[in-house]
mmCIF file of C-alpha atoms in Angstrom:
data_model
loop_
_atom_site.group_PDB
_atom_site.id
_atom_site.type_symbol
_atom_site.label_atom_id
_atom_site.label_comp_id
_atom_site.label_asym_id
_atom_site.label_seq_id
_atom_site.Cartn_x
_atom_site.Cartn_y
_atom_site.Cartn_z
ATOM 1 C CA UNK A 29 88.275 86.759 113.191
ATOM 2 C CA UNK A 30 85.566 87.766 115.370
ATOM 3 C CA UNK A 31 84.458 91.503 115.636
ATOM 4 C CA UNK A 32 85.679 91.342 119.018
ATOM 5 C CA UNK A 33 89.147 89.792 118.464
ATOM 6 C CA UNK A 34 89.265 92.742 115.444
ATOM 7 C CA UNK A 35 88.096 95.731 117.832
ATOM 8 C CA UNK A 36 90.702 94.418 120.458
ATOM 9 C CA UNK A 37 93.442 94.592 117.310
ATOM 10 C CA UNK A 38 92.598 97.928 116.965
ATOM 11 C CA UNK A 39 92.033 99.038 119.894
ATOM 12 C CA UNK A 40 95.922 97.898 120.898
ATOM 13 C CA UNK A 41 97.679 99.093 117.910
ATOM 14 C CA UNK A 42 96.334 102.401 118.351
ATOM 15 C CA UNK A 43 98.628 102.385 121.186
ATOM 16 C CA UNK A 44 101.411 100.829 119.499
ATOM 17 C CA UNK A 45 101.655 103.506 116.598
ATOM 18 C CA UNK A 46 102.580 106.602 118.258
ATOM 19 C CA UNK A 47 105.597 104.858 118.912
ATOM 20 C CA UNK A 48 106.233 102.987 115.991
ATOM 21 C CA UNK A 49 109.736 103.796 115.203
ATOM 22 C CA UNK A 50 110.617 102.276 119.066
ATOM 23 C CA UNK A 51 108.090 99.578 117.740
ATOM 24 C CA UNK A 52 110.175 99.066 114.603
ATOM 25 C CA UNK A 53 112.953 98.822 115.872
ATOM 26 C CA UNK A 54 112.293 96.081 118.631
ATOM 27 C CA UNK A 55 110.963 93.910 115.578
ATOM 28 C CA UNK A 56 113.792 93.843 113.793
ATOM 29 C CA UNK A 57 116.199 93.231 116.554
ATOM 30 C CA UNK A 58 113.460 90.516 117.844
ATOM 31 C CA UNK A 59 113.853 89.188 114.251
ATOM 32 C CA UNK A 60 117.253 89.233 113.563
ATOM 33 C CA UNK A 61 118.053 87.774 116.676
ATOM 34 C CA UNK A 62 115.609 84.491 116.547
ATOM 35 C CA UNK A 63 115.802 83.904 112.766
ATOM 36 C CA UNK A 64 119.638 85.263 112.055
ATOM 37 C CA UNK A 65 119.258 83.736 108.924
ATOM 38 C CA UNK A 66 117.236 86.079 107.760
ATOM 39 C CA UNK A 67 119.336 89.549 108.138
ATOM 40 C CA UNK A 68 120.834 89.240 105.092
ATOM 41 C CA UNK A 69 117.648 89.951 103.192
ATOM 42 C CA UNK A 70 117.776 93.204 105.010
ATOM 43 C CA UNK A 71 121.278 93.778 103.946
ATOM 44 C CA UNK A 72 120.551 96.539 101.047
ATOM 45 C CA UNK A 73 117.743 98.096 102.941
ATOM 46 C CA UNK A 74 118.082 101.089 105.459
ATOM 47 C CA UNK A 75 116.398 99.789 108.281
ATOM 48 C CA UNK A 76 114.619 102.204 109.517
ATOM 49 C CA UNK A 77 112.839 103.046 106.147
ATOM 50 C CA UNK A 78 112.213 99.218 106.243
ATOM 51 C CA UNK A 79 110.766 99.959 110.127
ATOM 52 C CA UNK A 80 108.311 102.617 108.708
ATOM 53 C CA UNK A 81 107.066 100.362 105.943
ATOM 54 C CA UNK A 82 106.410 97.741 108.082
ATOM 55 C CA UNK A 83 104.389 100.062 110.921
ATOM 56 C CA UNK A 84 102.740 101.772 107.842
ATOM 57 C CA UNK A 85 101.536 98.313 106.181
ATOM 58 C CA UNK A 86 100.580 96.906 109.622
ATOM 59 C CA UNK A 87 98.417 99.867 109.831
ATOM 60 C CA UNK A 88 96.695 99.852 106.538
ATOM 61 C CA UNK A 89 96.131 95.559 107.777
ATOM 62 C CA UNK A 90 94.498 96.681 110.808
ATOM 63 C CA UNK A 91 92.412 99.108 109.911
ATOM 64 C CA UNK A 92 91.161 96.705 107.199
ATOM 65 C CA UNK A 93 90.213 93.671 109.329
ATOM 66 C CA UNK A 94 86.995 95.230 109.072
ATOM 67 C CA UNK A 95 86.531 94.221 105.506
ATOM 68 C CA UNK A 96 89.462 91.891 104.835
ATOM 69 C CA UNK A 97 88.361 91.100 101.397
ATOM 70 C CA UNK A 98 89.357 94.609 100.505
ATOM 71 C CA UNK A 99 93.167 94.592 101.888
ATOM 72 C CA UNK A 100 93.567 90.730 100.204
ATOM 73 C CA UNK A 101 94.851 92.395 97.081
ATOM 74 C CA UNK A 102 97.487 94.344 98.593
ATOM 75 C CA UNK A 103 98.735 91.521 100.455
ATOM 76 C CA UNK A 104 99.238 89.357 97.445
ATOM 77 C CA UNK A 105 101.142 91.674 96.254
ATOM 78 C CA UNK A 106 103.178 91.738 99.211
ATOM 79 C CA UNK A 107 103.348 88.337 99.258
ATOM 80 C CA UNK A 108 104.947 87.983 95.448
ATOM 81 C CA UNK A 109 107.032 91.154 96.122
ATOM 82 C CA UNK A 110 108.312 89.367 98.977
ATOM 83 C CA UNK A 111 109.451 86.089 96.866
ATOM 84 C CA UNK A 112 111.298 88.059 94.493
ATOM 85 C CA UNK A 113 113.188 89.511 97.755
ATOM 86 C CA UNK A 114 114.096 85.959 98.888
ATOM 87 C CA UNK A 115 111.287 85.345 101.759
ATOM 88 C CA UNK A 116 110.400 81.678 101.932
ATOM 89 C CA UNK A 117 107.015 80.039 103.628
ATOM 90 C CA UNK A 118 109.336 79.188 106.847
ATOM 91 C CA UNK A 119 110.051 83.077 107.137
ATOM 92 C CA UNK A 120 106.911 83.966 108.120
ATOM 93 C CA UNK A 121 106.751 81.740 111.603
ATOM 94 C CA UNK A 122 109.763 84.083 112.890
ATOM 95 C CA UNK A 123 108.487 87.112 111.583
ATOM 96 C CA UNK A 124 104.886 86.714 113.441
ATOM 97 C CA UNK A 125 106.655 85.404 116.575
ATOM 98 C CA UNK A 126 108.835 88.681 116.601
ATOM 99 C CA UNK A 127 105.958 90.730 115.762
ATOM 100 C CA UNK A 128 103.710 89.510 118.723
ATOM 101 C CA UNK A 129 106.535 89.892 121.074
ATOM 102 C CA UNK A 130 107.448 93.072 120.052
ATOM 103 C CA UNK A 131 103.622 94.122 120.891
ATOM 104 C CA UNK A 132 104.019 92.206 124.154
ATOM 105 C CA UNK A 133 107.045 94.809 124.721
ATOM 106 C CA UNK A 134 105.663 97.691 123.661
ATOM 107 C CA UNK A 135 101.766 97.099 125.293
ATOM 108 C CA UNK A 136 102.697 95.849 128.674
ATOM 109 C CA UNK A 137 100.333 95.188 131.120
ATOM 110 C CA UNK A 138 98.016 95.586 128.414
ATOM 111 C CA UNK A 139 98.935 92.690 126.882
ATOM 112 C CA UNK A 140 96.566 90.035 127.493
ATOM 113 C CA UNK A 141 95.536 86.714 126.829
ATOM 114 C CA UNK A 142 92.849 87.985 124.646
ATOM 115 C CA UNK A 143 94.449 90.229 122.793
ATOM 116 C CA UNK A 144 97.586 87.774 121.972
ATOM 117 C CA UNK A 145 94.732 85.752 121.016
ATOM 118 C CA UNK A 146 93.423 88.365 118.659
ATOM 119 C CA UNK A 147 96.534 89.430 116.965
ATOM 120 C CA UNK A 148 97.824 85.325 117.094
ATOM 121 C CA UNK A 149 94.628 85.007 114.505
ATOM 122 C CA UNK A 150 95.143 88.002 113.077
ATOM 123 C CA UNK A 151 99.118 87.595 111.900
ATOM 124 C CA UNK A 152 97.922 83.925 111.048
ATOM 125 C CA UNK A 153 94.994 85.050 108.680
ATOM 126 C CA UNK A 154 96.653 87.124 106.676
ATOM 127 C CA UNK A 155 100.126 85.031 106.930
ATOM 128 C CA UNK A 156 98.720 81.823 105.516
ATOM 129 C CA UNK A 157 96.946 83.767 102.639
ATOM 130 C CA UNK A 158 100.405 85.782 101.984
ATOM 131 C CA UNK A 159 102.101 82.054 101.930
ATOM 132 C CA UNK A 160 99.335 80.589 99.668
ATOM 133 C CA UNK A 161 99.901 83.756 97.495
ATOM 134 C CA UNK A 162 103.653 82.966 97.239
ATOM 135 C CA UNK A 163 103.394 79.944 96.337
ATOM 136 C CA UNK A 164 101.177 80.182 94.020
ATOM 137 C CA UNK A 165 104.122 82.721 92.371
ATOM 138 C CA UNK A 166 107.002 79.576 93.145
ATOM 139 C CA UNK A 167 104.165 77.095 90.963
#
């Protein structure tokens, strides 16, 4: 990623968190309703504790595209949490093209070309190092 695509990251979700639980909430219904077959790994989880982990984790992301090497440990862990949970490589498609809608929703006009750019590279950075990291766990 380019400083500029990371400032423009966030820059955005700084607008996106104060309403995160809204944020959250479109995700998941985003989600569940292009990838139904995913829903029933949420089945034991209360969704809206699921809705702040996932605002809180996407925050601790971007604020570390700044130094990515230093967030890369977390998100392998993520990533083999996530396997034990049932999340395959295929998951991850769905789950970046509800999370760039949802910021579509939530950002508006603000939502650019640039900026879908930015967070397009961003989800797919970190996505195809979570997958590598996964299936490292399935080898």
């Amino acid at each position: 990623m380019t400083p500029d695509q990371i400032a423009l990251v966030q820059r955005s979700f700084s607008k996106v968190a104060p309403i995160s639980e809204q944020a959250a909430r479109l995700f998941y219904g985003r989600l569940f309703e292009i990838a139904p077959e995913v829903k029933p790994l949420f089945a034991k989880a209360d969704i809206r504790e699921q809705g702040k982990k996932l605002m809180g984790t996407l925050a601790v992301v971007v604020g570390g595209l700044t130094d990515l090497p230093a967030i890369l440990p977390a998100a392998s862990r993520l990533a083999k949490l996530h396997v034990g949970y049932g999340v395959a490589p295929a998951h991850y498609a769905p789950v970046g093209a509800a999370l760039l809608w949802t910021l579509e929703q939530g950002l508006g006009q603000d939502w650019t070309p640039d900026l879908a750019e930015a967070w397009t590279t961003a989800y797919t950075t970190l996505s195809s190092y979570m997958i590598a990291e996964a299936n490292s766990v399935a080898a």
